[in-house]
XYZ file of C-alpha atoms in Angstrom:
676
model
C 54.780 4.896 22.166
C 52.270 7.856 22.623
C 50.615 8.171 26.017
C 47.090 7.399 26.473
C 44.152 9.780 25.612
C 42.651 11.350 28.953
C 39.631 9.496 30.314
C 36.412 10.901 28.823
C 32.843 9.372 29.333
C 30.523 9.425 26.092
C 28.252 12.286 26.431
C 25.104 13.317 24.569
C 23.764 16.536 24.032
C 20.579 18.034 21.893
C 21.044 20.735 19.544
C 17.898 22.684 18.513
C 17.287 25.451 15.977
C 15.689 28.494 17.225
C 13.936 30.892 14.969
C 15.589 34.076 16.762
C 18.996 32.665 18.050
C 19.767 29.930 15.901
C 21.280 27.015 16.251
C 21.883 26.080 20.104
C 22.640 23.404 22.556
C 19.443 22.576 24.812
C 20.496 19.857 27.116
C 23.476 17.362 28.039
C 23.219 13.917 29.157
C 26.174 12.065 31.035
C 28.087 14.888 32.123
C 28.257 16.007 36.110
C 25.261 17.839 37.213
C 25.298 21.509 36.934
C 28.104 21.637 34.399
C 28.158 22.596 30.473
C 31.063 21.038 28.406
C 30.632 23.577 25.652
C 31.164 26.250 28.120
C 34.039 25.079 29.757
C 35.787 24.135 26.837
C 34.497 27.058 24.385
C 32.640 24.615 21.840
C 31.029 27.817 20.467
C 30.924 26.193 16.988
C 29.407 22.627 18.186
C 25.751 23.711 17.265
C 26.636 24.799 13.682
C 28.816 21.330 13.434
C 25.758 19.580 14.551
C 23.156 21.100 12.205
C 25.079 21.044 8.709
C 24.123 23.229 5.779
C 21.512 21.505 4.020
C 20.251 19.296 6.571
C 16.639 20.616 6.246
C 16.458 19.092 2.830
C 17.056 15.681 4.059
C 14.653 13.413 6.456
C 17.641 12.414 8.408
C 21.121 13.648 8.159
C 24.765 12.638 10.086
C 27.350 14.956 10.791
C 30.928 14.151 12.146
C 33.496 16.799 13.689
C 36.138 17.254 16.054
C 36.346 19.297 19.383
C 39.216 20.250 21.672
C 39.048 19.248 25.259
C 40.882 21.953 27.025
C 43.784 20.697 29.613
C 42.665 19.253 33.065
C 44.200 17.977 36.153
C 43.489 14.515 34.664
C 45.557 15.379 31.631
C 46.705 17.485 28.713
C 44.449 19.029 26.043
C 43.151 16.303 23.535
C 40.717 16.035 20.622
C 37.265 14.648 20.927
C 34.894 13.401 18.282
C 31.242 14.046 17.584
C 28.786 12.497 15.716
C 25.223 13.957 15.256
C 21.704 12.765 13.891
C 19.602 15.554 12.342
C 15.860 15.076 11.883
C 12.710 17.262 11.687
C 9.095 17.450 12.295
C 6.007 19.183 11.520
C 5.133 21.637 14.082
C 1.427 20.971 13.822
C 2.402 17.321 14.788
C 3.696 18.495 18.321
C 1.306 17.361 21.077
C 2.212 20.321 23.219
C 3.597 23.286 20.771
C 5.745 25.657 23.093
C 5.345 29.469 22.367
C 8.751 29.970 20.852
C 7.898 27.498 17.736
C 7.145 30.030 15.220
C 8.397 27.891 12.043
C 6.538 25.207 10.255
C 8.845 22.688 11.202
C 11.034 21.711 14.251
C 14.573 21.036 13.604
C 16.777 19.231 16.376
C 19.813 17.149 16.198
C 21.200 14.423 19.002
C 24.992 14.632 19.150
C 27.280 11.924 20.718
C 30.640 13.200 21.646
C 33.450 10.381 22.221
C 37.079 10.050 22.695
C 37.826 8.325 19.495
C 36.191 7.920 16.046
C 36.448 4.449 15.634
C 33.214 3.453 17.659
C 31.084 5.535 15.547
C 30.722 2.691 13.175
C 28.792 0.522 16.018
C 26.749 3.466 17.460
C 25.443 4.976 14.226
C 22.469 2.805 13.672
C 21.756 3.020 17.556
C 21.836 6.727 17.385
C 19.381 6.677 14.333
C 16.997 4.527 16.193
C 16.836 6.634 19.212
C 16.560 9.686 17.369
C 13.631 8.501 15.530
C 12.033 7.215 18.578
C 12.516 10.310 20.190
C 10.875 12.319 17.483
C 7.867 9.788 17.147
C 6.944 10.816 20.591
C 5.979 14.145 19.700
C 6.715 15.462 22.685
C 10.565 16.868 23.016
C 10.402 17.251 26.867
C 10.369 13.389 27.443
C 14.190 12.933 27.415
C 14.103 9.374 29.061
C 15.110 7.711 26.101
C 17.994 9.870 25.697
C 19.277 9.146 29.187
C 19.222 5.444 28.834
C 20.949 5.607 25.718
C 23.698 7.558 27.113
C 24.009 4.953 29.796
C 24.031 2.329 27.193
C 26.993 3.684 25.436
C 28.979 3.931 28.519
C 28.490 0.427 29.402
C 29.007 -0.641 25.931
C 32.405 1.313 25.488
C 33.895 -0.275 28.786
C 33.064 -3.846 27.622
C 34.588 -3.595 24.240
C 37.857 -4.920 23.642
C 40.707 -3.244 21.580
C 40.470 -6.172 18.768
C 36.686 -5.291 18.447
C 37.510 -1.745 18.133
C 39.924 -2.305 15.082
C 37.024 -3.011 12.905
C 35.799 -0.076 10.235
C 32.931 -1.780 8.714
C 31.254 1.522 8.434
C 33.610 3.407 6.570
C 33.752 1.431 3.161
C 37.178 1.539 1.365
C 35.439 -0.485 -1.525
C 33.038 2.456 -2.060
C 36.071 5.114 -1.648
C 38.430 3.013 -4.368
C 35.497 2.215 -6.590
C 34.599 6.125 -6.791
C 38.028 7.359 -7.223
C 39.825 4.230 -9.165
C 43.599 4.921 -9.399
C 43.061 8.348 -7.701
C 42.617 6.623 -4.545
C 46.162 5.981 -4.508
C 46.826 9.706 -5.375
C 44.838 10.864 -2.438
C 46.482 8.405 -0.226
C 49.738 9.718 -1.196
C 48.922 13.247 -1.047
C 47.732 13.319 2.592
C 51.187 11.716 3.576
C 52.679 15.252 2.152
C 50.096 17.229 4.521
C 48.908 19.620 2.101
C 45.541 21.531 2.596
C 43.096 19.078 1.272
C 39.451 20.341 0.930
C 36.440 17.603 0.354
C 33.348 19.104 -0.992
C 29.848 17.353 -1.353
C 26.150 18.060 -0.830
C 25.636 15.063 1.512
C 27.327 15.308 4.569
C 27.509 12.003 5.794
C 29.279 10.640 2.700
C 31.568 13.936 2.807
C 32.672 12.807 6.440
C 32.894 9.017 5.711
C 35.299 9.435 2.811
C 37.774 11.510 4.618
C 37.496 8.685 7.643
C 38.009 6.014 4.886
C 41.172 7.880 3.503
C 42.725 8.630 7.183
C 42.106 4.759 8.010
C 44.367 3.740 5.207
C 47.566 4.753 7.207
C 47.627 1.814 9.474
C 46.851 2.639 13.084
C 46.160 6.233 12.424
C 42.525 6.143 13.396
C 43.147 5.492 17.109
C 46.020 8.180 17.169
C 44.135 11.313 16.383
C 44.365 13.196 19.701
C 46.106 16.191 18.088
C 43.857 16.573 14.864
C 41.313 18.883 16.279
C 43.564 21.958 16.844
C 46.679 23.170 15.168
C 48.267 23.867 18.554
C 47.946 20.378 19.784
C 51.227 18.518 19.695
C 50.932 16.013 22.306
C 51.641 12.905 20.348
C 55.209 14.066 19.454
C 55.791 15.115 22.958
C 55.229 11.600 24.497
C 56.301 9.539 21.804
C 59.528 7.236 22.017
C 61.133 4.913 19.503
C 60.540 1.329 19.927
C 63.451 -0.948 21.749
C 62.180 -4.246 20.699
C 60.467 -6.142 17.945
C 58.264 -9.131 18.065
C 57.821 -10.135 14.236
C 54.746 -12.483 15.361
C 52.957 -9.386 16.830
C 51.372 -7.159 14.188
C 51.146 -4.322 16.354
C 54.675 -4.453 17.425
C 55.774 -4.532 13.781
C 54.231 -1.582 12.936
C 55.367 0.383 15.782
C 59.063 -0.863 14.783
C 58.759 0.472 11.514
C 57.481 4.010 12.402
C 53.455 3.509 12.065
C 51.343 5.223 11.960
C 52.859 8.166 10.279
C 51.326 11.127 12.339
C 50.233 13.656 9.794
C 48.020 15.578 12.316
C 50.588 17.138 14.658
C 51.530 20.912 15.380
C 50.040 23.127 12.652
C 47.717 20.401 11.390
C 44.098 20.029 11.372
C 41.292 17.324 10.710
C 37.465 18.477 10.478
C 35.352 16.098 8.475
C 32.646 18.631 8.723
C 33.730 22.279 9.082
C 31.453 24.994 9.016
C 31.754 28.533 7.772
C 32.278 29.699 11.197
C 35.611 27.950 11.268
C 37.198 29.479 8.119
C 39.233 31.799 10.354
C 41.158 28.908 11.760
C 41.708 27.476 8.306
C 43.308 31.114 7.259
C 45.301 31.468 10.364
C 49.069 31.481 9.787
C 49.593 28.537 12.451
C 47.559 26.159 10.106
C 50.113 24.468 7.621
C 47.959 21.672 6.675
C 44.490 20.158 7.037
C 41.870 17.715 5.853
C 38.332 19.227 6.120
C 35.081 18.806 4.389
C 32.099 21.509 3.707
C 28.798 21.368 2.107
C 28.933 25.013 1.587
C 29.794 25.856 -2.277
C 31.324 29.183 -1.106
C 34.465 27.520 -0.529
C 34.675 26.343 -4.098
C 34.768 30.193 -5.141
C 37.957 30.662 -3.095
C 39.811 27.336 -3.656
C 43.022 29.077 -4.069
C 43.020 30.496 -0.939
C 41.777 27.436 1.062
C 43.311 24.391 -0.647
C 46.053 22.928 -2.560
C 43.751 20.107 -3.740
C 39.870 20.067 -3.948
C 38.023 16.671 -3.741
C 34.567 17.379 -5.220
C 32.431 14.397 -4.190
C 29.463 15.419 -6.280
C 30.938 14.719 -9.662
C 33.936 12.412 -8.551
C 36.852 14.940 -9.563
C 40.081 16.118 -8.181
C 41.537 19.510 -8.619
C 44.904 19.994 -7.865
C 45.569 23.891 -7.660
C 49.452 23.497 -6.752
C 51.871 23.015 -9.404
C 54.334 21.392 -7.318
C 51.912 19.056 -5.668
C 50.629 17.672 -9.007
C 54.192 16.797 -9.918
C 54.807 15.146 -6.776
C 51.516 12.969 -7.046
C 52.349 11.544 -10.519
C 51.963 7.761 -10.256
C 54.603 5.525 -11.374
C 54.114 2.463 -13.566
C 54.541 0.286 -10.494
C 52.020 2.429 -8.580
C 49.415 2.384 -11.302
C 49.883 -1.374 -11.756
C 49.494 -2.021 -7.670
C 46.254 0.104 -7.742
C 44.720 -1.219 -10.814
C 45.032 -4.674 -9.475
C 43.009 -3.729 -6.541
C 40.257 -1.905 -8.430
C 39.748 -4.841 -10.632
C 39.318 -7.162 -7.623
C 36.581 -4.584 -6.535
C 35.025 -4.395 -9.905
C 34.773 -7.914 -10.457
C 33.235 -8.304 -6.979
C 30.956 -5.205 -7.139
C 27.430 -5.446 -5.664
C 25.451 -2.300 -6.029
C 22.864 -3.717 -3.558
C 25.540 -3.952 -0.875
C 28.717 -2.243 -2.209
C 30.515 -2.717 1.232
C 30.914 -6.616 0.817
C 32.156 -8.387 -2.180
C 29.430 -10.490 -4.206
C 31.094 -13.709 -3.636
C 31.384 -12.978 0.132
C 35.199 -14.046 -0.143
C 38.293 -12.462 1.051
C 39.655 -10.889 -2.080
C 38.015 -7.521 -2.707
C 36.721 -7.188 0.909
C 37.851 -4.618 3.329
C 40.413 -6.549 5.197
C 41.901 -7.262 1.690
C 42.302 -3.735 0.935
C 43.653 -2.908 4.369
C 46.183 -5.513 4.288
C 47.410 -4.520 0.618
C 47.729 -0.750 1.780
C 49.813 -1.752 4.706
C 52.191 -4.079 2.470
C 52.488 -1.021 0.344
C 53.264 1.237 3.420
C 55.765 -0.901 4.907
C 57.381 -1.309 1.533
C 57.414 2.376 0.942
C 58.989 3.305 4.438
C 61.803 0.520 3.900
C 62.636 1.699 0.314
C 62.918 5.372 1.715
C 65.442 4.135 4.357
C 67.300 2.092 1.528
C 67.151 5.427 -0.402
C 68.528 7.392 2.595
C 71.401 4.741 3.053
C 72.432 4.901 -0.803
C 72.413 8.659 -0.602
C 74.335 9.032 2.731
C 76.797 6.244 2.594
C 79.839 6.133 0.069
C 79.688 3.120 -2.451
C 83.079 1.356 -1.028
C 81.524 1.503 2.532
C 78.172 -0.176 1.777
C 77.162 -3.555 2.741
C 74.479 -4.693 0.410
C 75.385 -8.112 -0.354
C 71.473 -9.258 0.356
C 70.443 -6.793 -2.443
C 72.785 -7.762 -5.306
C 69.759 -8.420 -7.289
C 69.004 -4.879 -7.301
C 69.536 -2.913 -10.640
C 68.600 0.377 -9.347
C 67.229 2.276 -6.282
C 63.910 0.641 -5.328
C 62.410 3.762 -4.089
C 62.143 5.344 -7.868
C 59.219 2.679 -7.853
C 57.438 4.962 -5.488
C 58.401 8.179 -7.338
C 61.320 10.307 -6.773
C 59.312 13.512 -6.976
C 57.018 12.440 -4.167
C 60.054 11.186 -1.791
C 61.467 14.572 -2.391
C 58.569 16.425 -1.349
C 57.816 14.016 1.450
C 61.089 14.624 2.729
C 59.918 18.362 3.638
C 57.370 17.494 5.886
C 57.173 17.435 9.547
C 55.834 13.870 9.412
C 58.982 12.499 7.714
C 61.206 14.135 10.001
C 59.401 12.529 13.266
C 59.364 9.305 11.301
C 63.126 9.492 10.329
C 64.035 10.285 13.900
C 62.499 7.628 15.670
C 63.065 4.919 13.427
C 65.930 2.310 12.604
C 68.204 3.386 9.688
C 68.519 -0.375 8.581
C 64.991 -1.072 8.116
C 65.373 -2.471 4.959
C 67.194 -5.440 6.546
C 64.045 -6.382 8.207
C 61.498 -5.615 5.402
C 62.129 -5.980 1.856
C 62.465 -2.596 0.267
C 61.036 -3.443 -3.132
C 57.501 -2.139 -4.486
C 54.910 -4.671 -4.169
C 54.482 -4.928 -8.078
C 58.123 -3.359 -8.799
C 58.849 -3.216 -12.510
C 58.657 -0.730 -15.407
C 55.762 -0.135 -17.842
C 55.033 -3.182 -19.926
C 52.471 -4.368 -22.595
C 50.391 -5.963 -19.882
C 49.959 -2.547 -18.303
C 48.876 -1.156 -21.683
C 46.342 -3.714 -22.133
C 45.206 -3.443 -18.617
C 44.614 0.294 -18.935
C 43.176 0.109 -22.234
C 40.682 -2.674 -20.943
C 39.918 -0.233 -17.788
C 39.242 2.831 -19.714
C 37.178 0.968 -22.311
C 35.153 -0.303 -19.349
C 34.847 2.961 -17.859
C 33.234 4.180 -20.899
C 29.973 1.901 -20.161
C 29.137 1.821 -23.817
C 26.338 -0.725 -23.384
C 24.463 1.656 -20.865
C 25.109 4.686 -22.935
C 24.338 3.083 -26.335
C 21.034 1.354 -24.676
C 19.642 4.764 -23.966
C 20.807 6.002 -27.199
C 19.104 3.074 -29.148
C 15.882 3.741 -27.011
C 15.866 7.565 -27.824
C 16.802 7.138 -31.564
C 13.840 4.549 -32.090
C 11.309 6.996 -30.592
C 12.619 9.856 -32.551
C 12.255 7.593 -35.898
C 8.712 6.513 -34.843
C 7.820 10.070 -34.444
C 9.406 11.377 -37.514
C 7.870 8.588 -39.570
C 4.616 9.798 -38.371
C 4.968 13.301 -39.362
C 6.587 12.561 -42.627
C 3.454 10.089 -43.462
C 1.146 12.976 -42.180
C 3.081 15.566 -44.474
C 2.970 13.162 -47.535
C -0.786 12.591 -46.950
C -1.649 16.335 -46.520
C 0.436 17.280 -49.813
C -1.018 14.592 -51.834
C -4.615 15.505 -50.737
C -3.976 19.157 -51.452
C -2.503 18.015 -55.111
C -5.589 16.060 -55.734
C -7.875 19.071 -54.702
C -6.117 21.560 -56.850
C -6.317 18.817 -59.936
C -9.961 18.458 -59.469
C -10.509 22.281 -59.331
C -8.098 22.763 -62.345
C -10.345 19.947 -64.345
C -13.525 21.768 -63.316
C -12.123 25.412 -64.545
C -10.476 24.260 -67.546
C -12.861 21.376 -68.497
C -12.870 22.179 -72.573
C -8.984 22.147 -72.697
C -8.607 18.864 -70.914
C -11.195 17.045 -73.064
C -9.954 15.196 -76.144
C -10.356 16.660 -79.604
C -12.990 15.347 -81.903
C -12.593 12.185 -84.091
C -11.115 12.734 -87.475
C -9.829 16.457 -86.252
C -6.288 16.887 -87.135
C -4.672 19.846 -85.238
C -1.054 20.969 -86.070
C 1.162 21.526 -83.345
C 1.010 25.432 -83.608
C -2.777 25.053 -83.239
C -2.543 22.653 -80.427
C -0.349 24.855 -78.454
C -2.442 28.049 -79.143
C -5.855 26.271 -78.130
C -4.329 24.733 -74.998
C -4.143 27.825 -72.033
C -0.433 28.090 -70.827
C 0.066 26.944 -67.246
C 1.612 29.564 -64.723
C 5.132 28.521 -63.882
C 4.292 27.819 -60.468
C 1.514 25.251 -61.603
C 3.897 23.700 -63.950
C 6.322 22.839 -61.510
C 3.876 21.799 -59.171
C 1.864 19.434 -61.901
C 5.479 18.145 -62.878
C 6.373 17.060 -59.588
C 3.085 15.408 -58.963
C 3.070 13.514 -62.076
C 6.686 12.565 -61.215
C 5.537 11.126 -57.836
C 2.133 9.624 -58.973
C 1.313 9.042 -62.680
C -2.308 9.858 -63.789
C -3.202 6.770 -65.749
C -6.957 8.017 -66.733
C -5.252 11.220 -68.567
C -2.874 9.011 -70.261
C -5.680 6.569 -71.477
C -7.555 9.734 -72.887
C -4.707 11.088 -74.865
C -3.724 7.628 -76.462
C -7.690 7.197 -77.440
C -7.566 10.761 -79.065
C -4.177 9.872 -80.640
C -5.796 6.850 -82.119
C -8.771 8.553 -83.408
C -6.417 11.206 -85.185
C -4.490 8.389 -86.823
C -7.323 6.637 -88.000
C -8.736 9.741 -89.635
C -5.666 10.439 -91.279
C -5.055 7.359 -92.899
C -8.764 6.996 -93.957
C -7.980 10.319 -95.840
C -5.032 8.684 -97.360
C -7.340 5.546 -98.488
C -9.843 7.646 -100.068
C -7.036 9.758 -102.100
C -5.266 6.506 -103.141
C -8.439 4.960 -104.833
C -9.281 8.061 -106.487
C -5.832 7.951 -107.811
C -6.385 4.547 -109.239
C -9.260 5.638 -111.315
C -7.043 8.287 -112.798
C -4.484 5.799 -113.732
C -7.261 3.537 -115.653
C -8.375 6.576 -117.665
C -4.603 7.006 -118.809
C -3.999 3.627 -119.637
C -6.966 3.910 -122.300
C -5.781 7.101 -123.855
C -2.384 5.593 -124.426
C -3.849 2.616 -126.318
C -5.445 5.140 -128.919
C -2.030 6.889 -129.286
C -0.048 6.006 -132.436
C 3.620 4.094 -132.042
C 6.615 6.178 -130.762
C 9.141 6.868 -133.300
C 12.584 5.650 -132.908
C 14.268 8.997 -132.839
C 12.301 10.200 -129.908
C 14.101 9.934 -126.644
C 12.614 7.582 -124.234
C 12.247 10.055 -121.407
C 11.317 12.894 -123.798
C 7.744 11.634 -124.817
C 4.797 10.238 -123.008
C 5.506 7.108 -124.556
C 4.197 3.346 -123.478
C 2.280 3.737 -120.566
C 3.809 1.806 -117.562
C 1.612 -1.451 -116.602
C -0.998 -1.043 -113.784
C 1.371 -2.252 -111.357
C 4.035 0.348 -112.025
C 1.509 3.137 -111.801
C 0.559 1.662 -108.595
C 3.919 1.719 -107.480
C 4.372 5.465 -108.569
C 1.042 6.216 -106.620
C 2.359 4.725 -103.600
C 5.573 6.435 -103.718
C 3.722 9.806 -104.334
C 1.794 8.949 -101.022
C 4.925 8.705 -99.110
C 6.271 12.076 -100.518
C 3.431 14.552 -99.789
C -0.279 14.390 -98.790
C -0.680 18.287 -100.243
C 0.292 17.364 -103.472
C -2.696 14.782 -103.966
C -5.090 17.511 -104.772
C -3.126 19.258 -107.673
C -2.139 15.752 -109.274
C -6.045 14.817 -109.437
C -7.161 18.150 -110.949
C -4.044 17.831 -113.449
C -5.397 14.383 -114.517
C -9.150 15.244 -114.938
C -7.945 18.121 -117.390
C -5.973 15.608 -119.160
C -8.713 13.079 -119.886
C -11.686 14.992 -119.599
C -12.067 15.990 -123.214
C -13.800 14.152 -125.620
C -11.965 12.189 -128.231
C -14.661 12.135 -131.163
C -14.082 14.818 -133.963
C -10.625 15.810 -132.876
C -7.764 15.971 -135.332
C -4.646 14.128 -134.951
C -2.744 17.276 -134.789
C -5.070 18.852 -132.243
C -4.637 15.946 -130.293
C -0.729 16.015 -130.399
C -1.155 19.976 -129.375
C -3.597 19.009 -126.867
C -1.521 16.366 -125.172
C 1.472 18.595 -125.767
C -0.393 21.540 -123.762
C -1.045 19.393 -120.901
C 2.378 18.575 -120.215
C 2.076 14.944 -120.904
C 4.565 15.315 -123.847
C 5.467 16.326 -127.265
C 5.579 14.777 -130.691
C 7.695 15.784 -133.711
C 6.120 16.705 -137.028
């Protein structure tokens, strides 16, 4: 067991920001009269830790940090823990404005310095209320409320039992696992390897709480941090002794027997929830081998290769591992992934955004205590499996006595990742634990992984469902649908406006064209027949641009008035055309009647005359009619010539004409020729 932390009474100090000197300590409460702990312990960085970077951008902000208390007659050097609440006030609201206040706002911080961080959960709300009440006085010279607050803290610490101190309600493990998912186990196993871990975030309180949540996952470590404030401190290892007895019914006795807590903050290690830039020299010092620190300054991200092996960015919830060997060691096995997915599913199923620290069903599963118990079981199984692995590698097979583990098919430590186990063997925390614990620890605790087994189809289905859930398709599609609907509505309005504008422009151009070319667009007179060539010549040829525009316009909206006018003109032309045909046919029928009379007066045709060689017998009136109709279908232009020829053949008088002359006359007309 380690020695108890030297007695320290909770103290309060006030840190203010001076326009010329910067952050500085103004007063102390709860310390001996005439003493200044900052001067006695060389806490030159305390003002910068209390007033974090970016605190001026928030109405209220909290910061958590560690301080080294020098050795005294009462005990050796140890670590103390600070919690500050920062607020600001408009300088015009001060009742008595001091002369040294030259800025528009007054920024101050009330700080509590305690010997253990586990009390901060209960004290945070008290500190916030007291700081707000002190600022509402608008007169910082009245510090009575701060003195009474310090006395209340001292009485409360003395009256609080150890069982009540072992609650970590303010350090929400549910939020920690909900944010990092399976990578929460990666961070847990990473801190056991003692690398250089850097947390970054713009919100100082969240930054510090995440680190406390991670450290508290190691059972019992949150109350054994006496060596975390400085890499030179090593009192825990010097005073720690191996347990000689075990009470299985006592949880504290069982944890001590298996070697918990694993001390990751010993010689060469540092823990700084909030670390200002003034402490970078400590991080870069040769004696600093590992640390877990947090910063709100992005300058550290630009030099991540120098100051970290792994960076945890809380603003975008990402983890960046810069060390190749560390990345290999932190690969989770199928059993590890199955175990952390089980916890994550319990948290998701009971998640309440309004109160993330408590399950929505207010039950045990998914609660803070549920998570701590599972991590405690995981840690104990890991330590037992490690001892079993060491036994297998150090004792020959013929000398082993493993009758109780005959059902084990392989080394159970493989489920915890063999590369991680090899990396942990090289750390100082492993050396200390292995030296002070029983070699046959696996005889007391089952060395199997809580969810032992290889990768199965159930693991695949669970991971697939989890990844599909993490996509948040419903939320993303909801916003996309809304944006798409707005875009379609806007696009529809624009297209409608464009079509209306184009149609109005087309109508205006058509009206202008009708006024300009009124004669060409008017229908031709009734009975006038125009040839295609004449029609083309009479119509003005449109330009290519006008023609394409009119064609596209007609294809979109037909002009029925123009079509009706064209149909009327075509009807008039057809009527005139067939009327001319009718008059010609009537005149032709008159000629046919005259030819019938002439044929009656002619002599009979000799038998020697060929039928087709002389005029012969004229056909009946019906035959002539058929002949006339066939000629009508032939050519319209020949009607005039036939009519003139008919008139010449029947126009001469028959009286006084000799038969021969008549024959010659008829023959000269081309009607026929008679032989003598």
